[in-house]
Coordinates of C-alpha atoms and ligand atoms in Angstrom, one line a residue:
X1 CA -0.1 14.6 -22.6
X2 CA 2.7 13.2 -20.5
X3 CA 5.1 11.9 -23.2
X4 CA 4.7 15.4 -25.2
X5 CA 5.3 16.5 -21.8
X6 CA 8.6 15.0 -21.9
X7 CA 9.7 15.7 -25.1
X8 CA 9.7 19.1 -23.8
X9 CA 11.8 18.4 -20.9
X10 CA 14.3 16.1 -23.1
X11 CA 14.3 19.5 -25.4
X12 CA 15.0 21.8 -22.5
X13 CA 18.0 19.3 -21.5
X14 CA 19.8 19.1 -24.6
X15 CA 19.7 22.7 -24.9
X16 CA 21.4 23.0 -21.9
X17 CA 23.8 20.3 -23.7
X18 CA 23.0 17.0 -22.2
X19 CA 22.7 13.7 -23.9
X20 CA 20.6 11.0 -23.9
X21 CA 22.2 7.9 -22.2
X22 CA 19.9 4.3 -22.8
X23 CA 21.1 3.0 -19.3
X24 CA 20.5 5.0 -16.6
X25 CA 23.2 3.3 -14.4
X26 CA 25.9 5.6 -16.4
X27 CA 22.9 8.7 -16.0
X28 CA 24.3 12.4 -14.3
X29 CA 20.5 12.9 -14.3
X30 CA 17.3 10.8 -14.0
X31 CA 13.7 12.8 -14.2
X32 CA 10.3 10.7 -13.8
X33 CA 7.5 12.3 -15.4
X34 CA 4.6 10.7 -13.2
X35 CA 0.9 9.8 -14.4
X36 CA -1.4 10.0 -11.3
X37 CA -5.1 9.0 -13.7
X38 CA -4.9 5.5 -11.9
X39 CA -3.8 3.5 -8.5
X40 CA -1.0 1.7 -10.4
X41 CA 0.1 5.0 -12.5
X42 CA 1.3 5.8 -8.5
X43 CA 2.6 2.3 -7.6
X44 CA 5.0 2.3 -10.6
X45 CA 6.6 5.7 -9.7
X46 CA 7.1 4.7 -6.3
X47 CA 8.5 1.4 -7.3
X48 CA 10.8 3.0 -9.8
X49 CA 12.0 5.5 -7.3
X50 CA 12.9 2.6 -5.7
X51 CA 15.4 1.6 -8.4
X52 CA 16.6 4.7 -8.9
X53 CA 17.6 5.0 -5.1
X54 CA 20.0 2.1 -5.4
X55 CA 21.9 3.7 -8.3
X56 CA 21.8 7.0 -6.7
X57 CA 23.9 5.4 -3.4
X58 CA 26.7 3.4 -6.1
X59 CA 26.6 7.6 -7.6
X60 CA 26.7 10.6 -5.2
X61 CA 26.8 12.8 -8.1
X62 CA 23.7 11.6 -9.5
X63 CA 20.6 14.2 -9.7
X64 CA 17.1 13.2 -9.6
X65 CA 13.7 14.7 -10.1
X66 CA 10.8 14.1 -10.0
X67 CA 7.6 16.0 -12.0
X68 CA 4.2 15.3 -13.7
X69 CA 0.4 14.8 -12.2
X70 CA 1.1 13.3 -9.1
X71 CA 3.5 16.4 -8.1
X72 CA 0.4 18.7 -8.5
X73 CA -0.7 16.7 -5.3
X74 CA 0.2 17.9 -2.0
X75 CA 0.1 14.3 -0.4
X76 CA 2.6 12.7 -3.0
X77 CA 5.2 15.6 -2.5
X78 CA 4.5 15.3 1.6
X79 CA 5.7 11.7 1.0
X80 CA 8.1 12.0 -1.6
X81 CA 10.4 14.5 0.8
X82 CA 9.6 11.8 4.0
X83 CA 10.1 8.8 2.4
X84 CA 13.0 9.8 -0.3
X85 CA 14.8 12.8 0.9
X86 CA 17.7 12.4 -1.9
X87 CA 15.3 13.4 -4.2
X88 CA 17.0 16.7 -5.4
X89 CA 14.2 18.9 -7.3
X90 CA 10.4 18.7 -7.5
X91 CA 8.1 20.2 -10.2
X92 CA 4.6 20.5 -11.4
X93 CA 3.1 20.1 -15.2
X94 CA 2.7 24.4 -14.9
X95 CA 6.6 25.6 -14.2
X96 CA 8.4 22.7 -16.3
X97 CA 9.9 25.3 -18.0
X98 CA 11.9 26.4 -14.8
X99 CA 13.8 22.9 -15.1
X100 CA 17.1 24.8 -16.3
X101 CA 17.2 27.0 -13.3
X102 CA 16.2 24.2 -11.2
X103 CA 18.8 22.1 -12.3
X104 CA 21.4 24.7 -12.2
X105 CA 20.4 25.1 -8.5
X106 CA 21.2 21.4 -7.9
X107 CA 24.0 21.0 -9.9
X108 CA 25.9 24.7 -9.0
X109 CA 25.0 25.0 -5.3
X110 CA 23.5 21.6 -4.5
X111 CA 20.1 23.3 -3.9
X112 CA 17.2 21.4 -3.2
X113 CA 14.0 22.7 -4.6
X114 CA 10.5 22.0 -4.5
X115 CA 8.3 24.0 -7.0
X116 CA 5.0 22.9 -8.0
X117 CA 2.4 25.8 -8.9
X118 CA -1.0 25.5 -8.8
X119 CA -2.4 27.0 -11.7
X120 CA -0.9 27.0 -15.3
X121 CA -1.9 31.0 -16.0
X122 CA -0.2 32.0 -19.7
X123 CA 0.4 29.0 -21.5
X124 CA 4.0 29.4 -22.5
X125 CA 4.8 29.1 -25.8
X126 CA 8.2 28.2 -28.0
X127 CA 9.6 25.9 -25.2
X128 CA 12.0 23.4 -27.3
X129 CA 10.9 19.8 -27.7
X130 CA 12.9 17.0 -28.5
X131 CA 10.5 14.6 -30.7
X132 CA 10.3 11.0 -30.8
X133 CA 9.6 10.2 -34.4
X134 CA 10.5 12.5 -37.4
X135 CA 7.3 11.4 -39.1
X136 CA 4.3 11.8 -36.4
X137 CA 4.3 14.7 -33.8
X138 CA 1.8 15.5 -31.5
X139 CA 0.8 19.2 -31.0
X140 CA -1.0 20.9 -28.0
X141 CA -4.4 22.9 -28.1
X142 CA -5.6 22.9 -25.1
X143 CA -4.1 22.3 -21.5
X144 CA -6.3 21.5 -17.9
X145 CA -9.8 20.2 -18.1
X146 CA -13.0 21.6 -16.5
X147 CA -15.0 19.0 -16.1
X148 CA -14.2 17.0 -13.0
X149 CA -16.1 13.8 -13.5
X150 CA -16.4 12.8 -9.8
X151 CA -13.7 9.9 -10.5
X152 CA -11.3 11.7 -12.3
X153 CA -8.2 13.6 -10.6
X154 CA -6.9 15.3 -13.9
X155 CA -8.3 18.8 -13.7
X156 CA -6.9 18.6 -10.5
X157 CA -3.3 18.0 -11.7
X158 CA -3.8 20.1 -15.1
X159 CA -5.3 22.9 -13.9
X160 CA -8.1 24.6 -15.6
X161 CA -8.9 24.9 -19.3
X162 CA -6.9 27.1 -21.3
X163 CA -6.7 26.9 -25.2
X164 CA -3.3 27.7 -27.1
X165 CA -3.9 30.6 -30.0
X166 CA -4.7 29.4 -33.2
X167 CA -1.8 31.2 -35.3
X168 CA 0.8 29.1 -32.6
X169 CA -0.5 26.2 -33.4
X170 CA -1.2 26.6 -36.9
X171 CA 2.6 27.9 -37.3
X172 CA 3.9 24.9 -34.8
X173 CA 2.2 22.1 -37.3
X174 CA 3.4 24.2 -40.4
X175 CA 6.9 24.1 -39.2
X176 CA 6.5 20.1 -38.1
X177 CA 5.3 19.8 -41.8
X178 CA 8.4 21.6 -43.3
X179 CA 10.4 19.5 -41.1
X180 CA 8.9 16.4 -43.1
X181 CA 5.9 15.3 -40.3
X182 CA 3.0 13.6 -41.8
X183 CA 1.1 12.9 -39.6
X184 CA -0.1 15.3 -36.6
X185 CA -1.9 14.2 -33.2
X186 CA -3.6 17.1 -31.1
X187 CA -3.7 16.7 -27.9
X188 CA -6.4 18.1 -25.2
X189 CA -8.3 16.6 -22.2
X190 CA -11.2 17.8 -24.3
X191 CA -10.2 19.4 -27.6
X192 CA -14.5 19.6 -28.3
X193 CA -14.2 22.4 -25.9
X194 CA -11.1 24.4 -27.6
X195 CA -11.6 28.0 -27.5
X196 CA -9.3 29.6 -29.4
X197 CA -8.7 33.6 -30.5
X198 CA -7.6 35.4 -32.8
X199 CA -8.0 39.0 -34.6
X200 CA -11.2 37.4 -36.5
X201 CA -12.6 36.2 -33.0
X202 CA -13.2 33.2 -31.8
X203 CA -12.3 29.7 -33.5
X204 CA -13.7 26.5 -32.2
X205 CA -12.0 23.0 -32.7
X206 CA -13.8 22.2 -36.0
X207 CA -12.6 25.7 -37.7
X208 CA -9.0 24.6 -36.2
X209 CA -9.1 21.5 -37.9
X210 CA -10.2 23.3 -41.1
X211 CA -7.7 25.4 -41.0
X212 CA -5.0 22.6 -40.7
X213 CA -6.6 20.6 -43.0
X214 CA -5.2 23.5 -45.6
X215 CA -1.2 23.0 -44.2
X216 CA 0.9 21.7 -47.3
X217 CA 2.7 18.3 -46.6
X218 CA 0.8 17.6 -43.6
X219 CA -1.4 14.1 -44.4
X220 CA -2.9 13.2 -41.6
X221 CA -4.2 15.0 -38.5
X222 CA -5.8 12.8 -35.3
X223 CA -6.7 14.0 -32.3
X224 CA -7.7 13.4 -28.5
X225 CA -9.8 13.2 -26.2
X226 CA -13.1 14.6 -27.2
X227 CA -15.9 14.7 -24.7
X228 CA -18.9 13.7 -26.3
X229 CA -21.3 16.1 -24.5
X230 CA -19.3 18.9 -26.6
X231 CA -19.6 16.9 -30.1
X232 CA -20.8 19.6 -32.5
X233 CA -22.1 18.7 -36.3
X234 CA -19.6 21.1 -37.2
X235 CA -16.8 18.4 -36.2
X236 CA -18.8 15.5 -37.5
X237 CA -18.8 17.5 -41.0
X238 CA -15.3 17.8 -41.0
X239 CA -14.7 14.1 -41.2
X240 CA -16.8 14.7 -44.8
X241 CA -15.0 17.8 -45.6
X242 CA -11.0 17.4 -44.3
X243 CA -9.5 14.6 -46.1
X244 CA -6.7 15.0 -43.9
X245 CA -8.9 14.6 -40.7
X246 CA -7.8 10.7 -40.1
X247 CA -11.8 8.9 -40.0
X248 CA -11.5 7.4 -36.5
X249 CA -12.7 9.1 -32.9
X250 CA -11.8 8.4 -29.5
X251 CA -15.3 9.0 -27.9
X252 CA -14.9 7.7 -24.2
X253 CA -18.1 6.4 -23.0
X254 CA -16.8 5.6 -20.0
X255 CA -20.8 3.6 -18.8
X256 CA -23.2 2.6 -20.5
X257 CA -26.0 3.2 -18.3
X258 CA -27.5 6.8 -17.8
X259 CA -27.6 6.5 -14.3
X260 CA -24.0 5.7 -13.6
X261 CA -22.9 8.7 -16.2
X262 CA -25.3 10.7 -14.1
X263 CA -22.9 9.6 -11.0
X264 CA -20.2 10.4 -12.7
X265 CA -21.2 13.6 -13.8
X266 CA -20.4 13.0 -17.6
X267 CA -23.7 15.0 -18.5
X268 CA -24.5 12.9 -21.4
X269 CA -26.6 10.0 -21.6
X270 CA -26.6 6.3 -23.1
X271 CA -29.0 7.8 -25.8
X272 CA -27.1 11.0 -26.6
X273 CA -24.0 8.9 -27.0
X274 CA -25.9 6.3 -29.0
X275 CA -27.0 9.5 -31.2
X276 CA -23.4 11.1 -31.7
X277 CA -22.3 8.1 -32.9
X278 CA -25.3 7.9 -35.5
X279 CA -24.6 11.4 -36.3
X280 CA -20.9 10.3 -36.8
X281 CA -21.3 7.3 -38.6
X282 CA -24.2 9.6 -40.9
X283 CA -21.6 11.6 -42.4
X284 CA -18.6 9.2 -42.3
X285 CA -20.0 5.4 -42.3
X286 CA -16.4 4.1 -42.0
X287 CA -15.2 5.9 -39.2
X288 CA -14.0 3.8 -36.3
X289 CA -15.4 4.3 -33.1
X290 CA -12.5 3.2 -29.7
X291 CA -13.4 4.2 -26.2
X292 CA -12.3 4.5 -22.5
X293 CA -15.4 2.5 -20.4
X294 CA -14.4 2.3 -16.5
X295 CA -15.8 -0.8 -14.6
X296 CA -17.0 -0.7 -11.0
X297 CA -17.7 3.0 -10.6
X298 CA -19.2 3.2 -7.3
X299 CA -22.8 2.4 -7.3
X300 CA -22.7 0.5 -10.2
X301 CA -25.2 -2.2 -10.1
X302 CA -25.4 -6.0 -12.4
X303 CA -28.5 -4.0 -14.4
X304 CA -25.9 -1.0 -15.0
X305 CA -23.0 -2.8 -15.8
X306 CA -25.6 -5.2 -18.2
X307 CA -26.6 -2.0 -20.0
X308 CA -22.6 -1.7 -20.7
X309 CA -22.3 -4.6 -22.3
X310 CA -25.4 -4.1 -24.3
X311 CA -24.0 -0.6 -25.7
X312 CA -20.8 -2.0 -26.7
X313 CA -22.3 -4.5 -28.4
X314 CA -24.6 -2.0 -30.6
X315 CA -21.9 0.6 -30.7
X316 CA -19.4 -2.6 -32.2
X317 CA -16.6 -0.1 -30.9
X318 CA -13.2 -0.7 -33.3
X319 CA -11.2 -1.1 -30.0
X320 CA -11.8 0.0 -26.5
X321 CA -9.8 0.6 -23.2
X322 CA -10.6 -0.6 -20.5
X323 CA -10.4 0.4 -16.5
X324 CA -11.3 -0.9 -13.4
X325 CA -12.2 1.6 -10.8
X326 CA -9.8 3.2 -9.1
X327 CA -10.5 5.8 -6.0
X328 CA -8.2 9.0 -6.1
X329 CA -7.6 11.0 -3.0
X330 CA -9.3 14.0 -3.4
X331 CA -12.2 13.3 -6.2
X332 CA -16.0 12.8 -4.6
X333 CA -16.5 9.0 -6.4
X334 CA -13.1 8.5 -4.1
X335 CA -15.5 8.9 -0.8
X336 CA -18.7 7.5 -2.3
X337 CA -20.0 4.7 -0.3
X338 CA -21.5 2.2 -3.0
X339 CA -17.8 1.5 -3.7
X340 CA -17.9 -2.2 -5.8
X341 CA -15.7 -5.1 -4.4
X342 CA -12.5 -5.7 -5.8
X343 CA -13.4 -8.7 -7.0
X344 CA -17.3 -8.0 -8.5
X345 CA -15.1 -5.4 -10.7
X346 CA -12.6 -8.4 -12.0
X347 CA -15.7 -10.4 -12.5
X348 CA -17.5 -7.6 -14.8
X349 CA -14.3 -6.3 -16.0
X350 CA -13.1 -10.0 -17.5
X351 CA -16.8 -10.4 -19.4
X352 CA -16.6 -7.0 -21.0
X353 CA -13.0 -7.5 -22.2
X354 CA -14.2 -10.6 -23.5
X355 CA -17.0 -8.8 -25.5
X356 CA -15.2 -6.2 -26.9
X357 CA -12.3 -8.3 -28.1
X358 CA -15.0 -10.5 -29.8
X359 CA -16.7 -7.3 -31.3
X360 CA -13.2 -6.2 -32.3
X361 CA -11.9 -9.1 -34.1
X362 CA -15.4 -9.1 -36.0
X363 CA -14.7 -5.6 -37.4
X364 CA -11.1 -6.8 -37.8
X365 CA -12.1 -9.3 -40.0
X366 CA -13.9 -7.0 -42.7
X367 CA -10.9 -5.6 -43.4
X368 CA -9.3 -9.1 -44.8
X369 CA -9.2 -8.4 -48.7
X370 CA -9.0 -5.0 -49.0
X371 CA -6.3 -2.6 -50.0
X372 CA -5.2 0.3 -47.4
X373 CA -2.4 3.1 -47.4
X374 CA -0.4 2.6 -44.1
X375 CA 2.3 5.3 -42.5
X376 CA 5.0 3.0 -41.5
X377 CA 5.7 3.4 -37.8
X378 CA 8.8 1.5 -37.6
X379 CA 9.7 -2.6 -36.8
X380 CA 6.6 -4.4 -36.1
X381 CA 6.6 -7.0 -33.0
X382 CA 5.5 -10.0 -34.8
X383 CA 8.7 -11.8 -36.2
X384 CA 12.3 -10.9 -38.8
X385 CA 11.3 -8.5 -41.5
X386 CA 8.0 -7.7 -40.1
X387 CA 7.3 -3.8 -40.0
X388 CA 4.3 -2.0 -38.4
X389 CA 2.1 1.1 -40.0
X390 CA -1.2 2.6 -39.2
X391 CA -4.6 2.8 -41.4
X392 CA -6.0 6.0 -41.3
X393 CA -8.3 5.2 -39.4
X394 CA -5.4 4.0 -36.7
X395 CA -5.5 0.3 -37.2
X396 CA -2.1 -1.7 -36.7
X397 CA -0.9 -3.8 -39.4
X398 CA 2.1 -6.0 -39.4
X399 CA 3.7 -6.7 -43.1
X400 CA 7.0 -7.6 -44.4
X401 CA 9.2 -5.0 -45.7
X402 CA 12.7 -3.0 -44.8
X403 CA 13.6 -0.6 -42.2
X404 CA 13.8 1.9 -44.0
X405 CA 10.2 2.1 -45.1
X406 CA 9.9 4.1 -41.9
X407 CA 8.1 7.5 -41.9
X408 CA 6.6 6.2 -45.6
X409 CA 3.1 5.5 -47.0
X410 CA 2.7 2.1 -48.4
X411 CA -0.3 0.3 -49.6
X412 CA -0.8 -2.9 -48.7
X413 CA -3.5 -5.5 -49.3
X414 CA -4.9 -7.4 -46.4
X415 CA -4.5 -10.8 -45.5
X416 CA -5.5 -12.0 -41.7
X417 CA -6.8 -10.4 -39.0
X418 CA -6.3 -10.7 -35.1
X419 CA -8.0 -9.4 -32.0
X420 CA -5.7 -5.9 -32.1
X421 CA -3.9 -6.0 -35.3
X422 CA -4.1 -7.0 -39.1
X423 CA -1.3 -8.5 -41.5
X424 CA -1.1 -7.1 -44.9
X425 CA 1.0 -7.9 -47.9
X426 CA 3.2 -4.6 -49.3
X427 CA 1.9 -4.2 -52.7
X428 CA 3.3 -0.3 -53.4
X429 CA 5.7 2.3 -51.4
X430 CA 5.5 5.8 -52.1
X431 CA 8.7 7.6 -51.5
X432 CA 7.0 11.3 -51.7
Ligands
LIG501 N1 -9.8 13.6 -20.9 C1 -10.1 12.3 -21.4 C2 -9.5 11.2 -20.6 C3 -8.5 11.4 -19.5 S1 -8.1 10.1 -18.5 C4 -11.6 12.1 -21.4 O1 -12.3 12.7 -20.7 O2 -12.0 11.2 -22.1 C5 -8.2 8.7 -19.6 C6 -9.2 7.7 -19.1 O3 -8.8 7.1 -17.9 C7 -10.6 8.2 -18.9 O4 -11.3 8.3 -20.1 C8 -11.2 7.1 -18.0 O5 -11.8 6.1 -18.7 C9 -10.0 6.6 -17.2 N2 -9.9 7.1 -15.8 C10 -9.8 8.3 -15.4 N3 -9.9 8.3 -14.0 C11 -10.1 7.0 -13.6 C12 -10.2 6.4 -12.4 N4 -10.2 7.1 -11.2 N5 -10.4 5.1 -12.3 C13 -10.4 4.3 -13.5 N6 -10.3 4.9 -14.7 C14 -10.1 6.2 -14.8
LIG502 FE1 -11.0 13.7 -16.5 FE2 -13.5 14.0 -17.3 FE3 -11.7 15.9 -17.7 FE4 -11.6 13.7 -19.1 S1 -13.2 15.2 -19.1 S2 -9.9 14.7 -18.0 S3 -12.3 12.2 -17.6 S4 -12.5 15.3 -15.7

C-alpha cells in the first residue's frame, strides 16, 4: 500500500517537473513515506531522518517531508516537530494529493506545514502515478480497514473502509493493459470485504475479479490481503473459473490456536481456517497457500504457540512471513498484561521459522521436473546471466537468459529447488 502510495507521490512530482536523482546528496527534495505496522518500521524512519539531517546542514536549500502511517499518529508528529524541526512539510496517507500546494508553500514562501487529516472521506480518483515496472502494476480497491485486530495500528493510520467504484478500476487496469501491463496486483487491507457500486448495484470482490478476468491483454491478476473470515465460495470459484486469477492466496493466519485469534479479535478460528483452506484447495488443488503468523501475541502460552506449529505443518503453507510481537501505542494488545518476554518470542519465533522453511523447501522440491511459464521480473540475484520471473502461482525462479527478456513470458523447465526460490532452464520465450 505504501510503495503504490509512492508512485503516486513520484507521479505528482514529475508533474510538477522534477526528476528523479539516485543519490540523494545532489536531492532539492527528499520525502519518506513511513510504515508504522511494526517497532522497527519506526526505528528505520527515525534513523534515516537521521541521515537526511546531515545532508540537509551541507544544503540549506534542501526540502524535506515526511508522510505515510506513522504521520496519521499524533505522538510521531509531536516528536517529529521537537526532535527535527527542519523538517519542512508533514502529511498523512488522506491529503497526499495536496503535496503540490504543500511544496509550493515551502519552496515559494518557505512555509512550514503540517497537514495530516483524519479521515480519507472521497477517495480521490485520477491522481498520476509514476510506476515502477512497465509490465506489473498494482491497482487499489479498497483503502482503510475496519477490523482493528487488537495488535494492529493500520485502521488507525488508514482510516476506515472505503471501496473504489468498479468502472474506475476496471478502466485504470484497462488502460495499464493498453499500456502493455500483464500482470495486475490489487491492493486492499481486506479486498474479501470490497463493496463496490455501480448503476447495476452492488459488486463484491469475486464479481470484480470476474469482471477483470474479461480485460484483453491483461494475464495475470493477484491480489492482497484477504481476511479469511470474509472468504466467500464465490472467490474460491473464481480460482476454477478466471484463468487469469494467478492460483496462489495470501491468507494470514496470524495463530494457530483459537484462543489466541479470539485475543486478537480475528473472528475466525483454527477450524474455520483449516476449512477455507479445504474449500480452497477443493476447487483449485494447486493453489499455494503463504501467510502472515505473528509470534508472542500477548497471552500466548507453549500449548498456543504448539497448536501453531501444528497448523503449519497440516496447512504445508508455500511460504509464510513471519512477526514477532510488537506493542503499538494506541492498539488494546499494546496494554494487555500477558505480554511474552523478548526472548520466549525469539525462542518460539526461531522454531517456527525453522518449520516453515523445512515445509517450504518440501513443496519446493515437487516442483523439480516440471515445466512452468514465468513473467520475467528483471536480473535475478543469484550470479552473471541469471534473470528472475514469477510462476503463477508467485514462486521465484532464477534461470539463465538476457536482459531483455524482461516484462516476457518464458517457459522454463525446472531444475533445483531452495528454501525460497527455484532454478529453471529457459526452454521457450514468447515475445507476444
Ligand atoms: N491487512 C492485512 C495485513 C496488514 S499488516 C491482513 O489483515 O492480513 C501485515 C501483517 O503484519 C499482518 O498480517 C500481521 O501478521 C503483521 N502485524 C500487524 N501488526 C503487527 C504487530 N503489532 N506486531 C507484529 N506483527 C504485526
Ligand atoms: Fe490490521 Fe486486522 Fe485490518 Fe489486517 S485486518 S489491516 S491485521 S486490523
Amino acid at each position: 500500500m505504501n510503495e503504490r502510495d509512492s508512485e503516486t507521490i513520484a507521479g505528482l512530482l514529475i508533474d510538477m517537473g522534477l526528476n528523479r536523482t539516485e543519490r540523494k546528496e545532489t536531492a532539492d527534495l527528499v520525502i519518506i513515506n513511513t510504515c508504522s505496522v511494526r517497532d522497527n518500521a519506526d526505528q528505520r524512519f527515525f534513523g534515516t531522518l537521521g541521515q537526511v539531517k546531515k545532508i540537509k546542514e551541507a544544503n540549506s536549500r534542501l526540502i524535506v517531508g515526511v508522510c505515510g502511517c506513522m504521520m496519521q499518529q499524533e505522538h510521531v508528529v509531536d516528536e517529529v516537530k521537537a526532535k527535527y524541526p527542519w523538517v519542512d512539510i508533514v502529511f498523512g496517507t488522506h491529503n497526499i494529493h495536496m503535496l503540490p500546494e504543500l511544496l509550493r508553500g515551502a519552496a515559494i514562501e518557505k512555509k512550514k506545514r503540517v497537514e495530516v487529516w483524519e479521515e480519507g472521506g472521497e477517495i480521490i480518483e485520477g491522481l498520476p502515478a509514476r510506476r515502477e515496472f512497465p509490465f506489473k502494476a498494482y491497482v487499489n480497491v479498497m483503502y482503510g480497514c475496519d477490523n482493528f485486530c487488537t495488535y494492529c495500528i493500520v485502521p488507525y493510520t488508514r482510516g476506515r473502509e472505503r471501496s473504489r467504484k468498479p468502472d474506475e478500476i476496471l478502466s485504470e487496469a484497462r488502460g495499464l493493459a493498453r499500456n502493455g501491463v500483464k500482470e495486475i496486483m490489487l491492493l486492499g487491507q481486506n479486498v474479501n470485504s470490497y463493496k463496490g457500486i455501480d448503476e447495476g448495484g452492488a459488486v463484491d470482490f469475486p464479481e470484480l475479479i470476474y469482471r477483470l478476468n474479461e480485460i484483453s491483454g491483461l494475464r495475470r491478476i493477484r491480489f492482497m490481503t484477504s481476511h479469511p473470515k470474509d472468504l466467500s465460495k464465490r472467490l474460491a470459484a473464481a480460482y476454477r473459473d478466471c484463468e487469469k486469477l494467478c492460483k496462489v492466496i495470501h491468507l494470514p493466519v496470524q495463530s494457530g490456536s483459537s484462543r489466541v485469534l479470539a485475543l486478537m479479535n480475528r473472528n475466525y478460528t483454527k477450524e474455520y481456517y483449516l476449512d477455507m483452506i479445504g474449500l480452497l484447495r477443493g476447487i483449485c488443488p494447486n493453489i499455494a497457500v503463504t501467510t502472515d503468523i505473528i509470534v508472542g501475541f500477548p497471552g500466548e502460552g507453549d500449548e498456543d504457540f504448539e497448536e501453531t506449529l501444528e497448523l503449519a505443518e497440516q496447512v504445508k503453507f508455500d511460504s509464510a512471513f513471519t512477526f514477532l510481537f510488537s506493542a503499538r501505542k494506541g492498539t488494546p494488545a499494546a496494554s494487555y498484561e500477558a505480554q511474552v518476554s523478548e526472548e520466549e518470542k525469539r525462542r518460539r519465533f526461531n522454531r517456527l521459522l525453522a518449520s516453515l522453511n523445512g515445509i517450504a523447501a518440501e513443496k519446493n522440491k515437487t516442483y523439480i521436473g516440471r515445466r512452468e511459464s514465468l513473467l520475467v521480473e528483471g536480473a535475478g540475484k543469484t550470479g552473471e546471466n541469471v534473470m528472475a520471473g514469477r510462476m503463477d502461482n508467485g514462486k521465484l525462479v532464477n534461470f539463465v537468459g538476457a536482459p531483455e527478456l524482461t516484462g516476457e513470458f518464458v517457459d522454463v523447465r525446472i531444475t533445483e529447488a531452495k528454501t525460497f526460490s527455484l532454478f529453471g532452464e529457459l526452454t521457450y520465450c514468447s515475445t507476444d
